[in-house]
XYZ file of C-alpha atoms in Angstrom:
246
model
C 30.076 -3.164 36.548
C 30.185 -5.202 39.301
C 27.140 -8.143 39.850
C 27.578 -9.907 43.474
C 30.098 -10.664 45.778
C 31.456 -13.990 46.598
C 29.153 -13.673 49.657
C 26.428 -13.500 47.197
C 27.296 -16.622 45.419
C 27.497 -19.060 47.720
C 24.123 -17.581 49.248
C 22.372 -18.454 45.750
C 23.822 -22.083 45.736
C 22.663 -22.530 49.391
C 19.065 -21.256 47.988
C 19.758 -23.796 45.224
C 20.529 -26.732 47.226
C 18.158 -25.856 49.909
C 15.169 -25.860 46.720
C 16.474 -29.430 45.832
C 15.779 -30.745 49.570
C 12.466 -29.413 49.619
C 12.064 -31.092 46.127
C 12.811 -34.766 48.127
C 10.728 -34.402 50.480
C 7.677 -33.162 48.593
C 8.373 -35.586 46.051
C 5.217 -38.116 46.828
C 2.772 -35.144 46.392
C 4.171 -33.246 43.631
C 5.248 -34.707 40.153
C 8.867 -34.159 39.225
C 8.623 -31.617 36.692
C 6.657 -29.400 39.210
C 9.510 -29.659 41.753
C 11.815 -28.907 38.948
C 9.866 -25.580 38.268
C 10.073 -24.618 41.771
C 13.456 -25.048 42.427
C 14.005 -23.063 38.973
C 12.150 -20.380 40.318
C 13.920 -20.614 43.464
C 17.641 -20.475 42.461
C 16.987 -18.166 39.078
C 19.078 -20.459 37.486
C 16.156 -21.234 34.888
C 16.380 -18.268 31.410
C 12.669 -18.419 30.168
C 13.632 -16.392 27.275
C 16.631 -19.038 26.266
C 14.655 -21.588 27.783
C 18.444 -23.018 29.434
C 19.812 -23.210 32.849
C 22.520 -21.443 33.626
C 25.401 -23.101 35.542
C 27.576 -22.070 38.249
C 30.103 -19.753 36.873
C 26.996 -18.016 34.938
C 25.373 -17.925 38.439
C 28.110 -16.435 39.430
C 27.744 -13.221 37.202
C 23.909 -12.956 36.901
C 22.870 -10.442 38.546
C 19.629 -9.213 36.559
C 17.178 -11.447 34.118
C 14.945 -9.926 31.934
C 10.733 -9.721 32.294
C 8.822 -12.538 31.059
C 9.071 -13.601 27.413
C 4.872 -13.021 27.022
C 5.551 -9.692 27.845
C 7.977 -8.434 26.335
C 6.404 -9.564 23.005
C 3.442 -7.607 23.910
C 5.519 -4.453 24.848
C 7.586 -4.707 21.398
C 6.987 -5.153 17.382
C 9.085 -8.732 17.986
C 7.987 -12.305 17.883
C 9.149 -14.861 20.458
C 11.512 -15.937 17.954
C 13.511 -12.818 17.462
C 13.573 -11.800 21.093
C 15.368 -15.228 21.660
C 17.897 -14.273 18.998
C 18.138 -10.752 20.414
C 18.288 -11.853 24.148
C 21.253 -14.306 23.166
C 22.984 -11.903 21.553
C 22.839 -9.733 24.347
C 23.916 -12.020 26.736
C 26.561 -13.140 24.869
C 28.171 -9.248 25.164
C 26.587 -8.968 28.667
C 26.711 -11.892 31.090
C 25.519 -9.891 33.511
C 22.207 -9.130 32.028
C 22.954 -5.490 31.684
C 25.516 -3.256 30.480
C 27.327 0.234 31.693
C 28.331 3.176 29.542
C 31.799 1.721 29.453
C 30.928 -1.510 28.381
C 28.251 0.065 25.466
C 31.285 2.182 24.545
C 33.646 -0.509 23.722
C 31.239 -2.770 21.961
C 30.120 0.165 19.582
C 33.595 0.780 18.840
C 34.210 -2.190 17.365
C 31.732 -0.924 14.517
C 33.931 1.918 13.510
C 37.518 1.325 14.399
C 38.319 3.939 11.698
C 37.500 6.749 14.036
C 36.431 7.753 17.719
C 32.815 6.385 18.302
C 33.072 7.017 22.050
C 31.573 10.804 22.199
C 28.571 9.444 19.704
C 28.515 6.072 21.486
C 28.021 8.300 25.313
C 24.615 10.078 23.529
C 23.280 6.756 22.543
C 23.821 5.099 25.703
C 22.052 7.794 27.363
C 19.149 7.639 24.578
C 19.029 3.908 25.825
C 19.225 3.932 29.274
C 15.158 5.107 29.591
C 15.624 4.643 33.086
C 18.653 6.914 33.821
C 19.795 4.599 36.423
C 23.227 4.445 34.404
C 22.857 0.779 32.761
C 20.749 -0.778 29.643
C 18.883 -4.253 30.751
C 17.594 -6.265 28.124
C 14.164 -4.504 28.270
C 15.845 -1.167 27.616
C 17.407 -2.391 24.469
C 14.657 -4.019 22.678
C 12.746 -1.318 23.491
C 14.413 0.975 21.493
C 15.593 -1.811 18.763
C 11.568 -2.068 18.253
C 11.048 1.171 17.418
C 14.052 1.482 15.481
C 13.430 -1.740 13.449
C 10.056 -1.781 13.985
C 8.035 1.040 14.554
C 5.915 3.517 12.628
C 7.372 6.351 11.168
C 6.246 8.671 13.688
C 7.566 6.374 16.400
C 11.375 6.691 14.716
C 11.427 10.465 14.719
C 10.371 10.991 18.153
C 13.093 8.730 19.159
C 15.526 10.548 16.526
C 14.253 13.995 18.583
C 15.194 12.383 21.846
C 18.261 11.457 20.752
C 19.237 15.074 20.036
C 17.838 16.241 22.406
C 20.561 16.139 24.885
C 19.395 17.605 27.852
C 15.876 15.999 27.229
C 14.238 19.408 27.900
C 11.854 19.669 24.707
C 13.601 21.277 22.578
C 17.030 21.110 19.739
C 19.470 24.012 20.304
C 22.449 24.934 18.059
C 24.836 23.968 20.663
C 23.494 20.033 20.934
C 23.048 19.687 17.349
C 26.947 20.759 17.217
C 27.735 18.461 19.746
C 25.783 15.332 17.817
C 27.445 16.611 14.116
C 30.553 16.378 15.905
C 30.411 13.218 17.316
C 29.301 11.814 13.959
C 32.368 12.867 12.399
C 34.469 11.725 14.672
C 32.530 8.363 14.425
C 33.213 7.959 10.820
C 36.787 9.538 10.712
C 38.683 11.097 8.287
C 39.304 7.603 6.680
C 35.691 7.738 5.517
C 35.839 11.462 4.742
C 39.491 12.360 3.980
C 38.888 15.727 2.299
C 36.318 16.761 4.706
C 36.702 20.369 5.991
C 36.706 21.361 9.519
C 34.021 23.443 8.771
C 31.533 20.828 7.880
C 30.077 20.164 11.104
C 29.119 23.691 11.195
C 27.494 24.259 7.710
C 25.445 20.784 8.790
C 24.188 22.515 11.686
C 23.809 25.373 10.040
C 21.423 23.899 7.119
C 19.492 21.817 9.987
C 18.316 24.453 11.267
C 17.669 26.413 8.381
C 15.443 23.694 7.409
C 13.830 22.797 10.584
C 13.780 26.387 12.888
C 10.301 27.032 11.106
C 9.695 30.350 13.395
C 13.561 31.472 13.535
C 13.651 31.182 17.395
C 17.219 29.459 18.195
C 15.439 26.364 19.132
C 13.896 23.057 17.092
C 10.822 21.649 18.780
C 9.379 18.335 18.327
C 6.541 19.918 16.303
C 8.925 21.209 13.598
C 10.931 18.198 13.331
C 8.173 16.113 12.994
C 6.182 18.526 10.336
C 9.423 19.050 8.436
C 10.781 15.673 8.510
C 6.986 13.804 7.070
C 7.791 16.503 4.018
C 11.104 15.507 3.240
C 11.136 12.528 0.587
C 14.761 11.675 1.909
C 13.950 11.323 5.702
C 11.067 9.269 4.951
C 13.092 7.031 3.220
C 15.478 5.931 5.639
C 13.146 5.788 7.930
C 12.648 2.518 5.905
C 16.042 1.123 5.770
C 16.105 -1.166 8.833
C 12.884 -2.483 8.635
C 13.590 -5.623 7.535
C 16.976 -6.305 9.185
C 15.634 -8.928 11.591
């Protein structure tokens, strides 16, 4: 994913320099940390959510910076705290402030180099990427890391239901629930499940859908996964696992 040309670059250290000369000769009337501030805000070199200043070869790459701390902790279930551990995190992967489905697939990988993550990896990009625009910013991912970590139960399985729900159209069908089972298996490999048959996918479909296809239609709505899911003693408890992971 490409951020800015070289073009680009030197136009946002002629900003920068252009911010300090206006800083001189406003200096008498305005303190020094105000001019600070403004040239900050002028150059985007200043990360309110690291609270550093990034320096030229970051400039370089930045291309994107993430909504206001205040925010953001609003929006989410996370304190300023652990959105500045999160944010740092992500930049760490992402320099740019954002990351493509390439990108997303290679990190995941590195979770489960046992098997293929990338088919599994593609669905959760796209469960990301609220936007559709084709890349996750910062805002996208903790987001969905606050419901997942965070949110109420009912909050997890709609995002669960969106995530299988491929074509986003309402509705679970046979053939996307095939396509997630898959793509789990291939995920964990046949390291993790050596004796596994090639059927399994199937007969995992199969008893979804058993379970969940309340009027025998072809098709799960949101209604029956929700209704069936709050009954199942299982479900409800993993819905509990991550909750304190942060």
């Amino acid at each position: 994913m490409s951020c800015g040309s070289d073009a680009h670059t030197v136009q946002i250290r002629q900003v920068q320099r252009g911010g300090l000369v206006r800083t001189e000769t406003n200096m008498k009337s305005r303190s020094q940390d105000q001019s600070l501030s403004d040239s900050r805000e002028l150059d985007r070199s200043y990360d309110p959510l690291t609270g550093s200043i990034a320096d030229d070869a970051e400039l370089s790459t930045v291309c994107y910076r993430p909504e206001g701390l205040d925010r953001l902790v609003q929006q989410t279930n996370f304190t300023k705290k652990e959105l500045k551990v999160l944010y740092r995190g992500f930049k760490n992967e992402c320099p740019s402030g954002a990351v493509n489905e390439e990108t997303f697939k290679s990190i995941y990988s590195q979770f489960f180099p046992q098997g293929d993550s990338s088919m599994y990896a593609h669905f959760l990009f796209e469960a990301f990427d609220t936007n559709n625009n084709g890349s996750v910013s910062f805002e996208d991912f903790v987001m969905s890391m606050s419901i997942i970590l965070r949110g109420s139960v009912t909050d997890k399985l709609n995002w669960a239901f969106n995530l299988y729900d491929l074509n986003k159209d309402g509705c679970i069908t046979r053939e996307e629930m095939t396509d997630i089972m898959h793509s789990i298996y291939d995920m964990m490999g046949k390291y993790t499940y050596p004796n596994m048959k090639d059927s399994a996918p199937k007969e995992h479909v199969d008893n979804f859908f058993q379970k969940m296809d309340k009027n025998n239609d072809g098709v799960v709505t949101i209604e029956e996964f929700l209704e069936t899911c709050q009954k199942d003693e299982n479900i409800m408890q993993s819905m509990h696992m991550f909750d304190n992971v942060i």
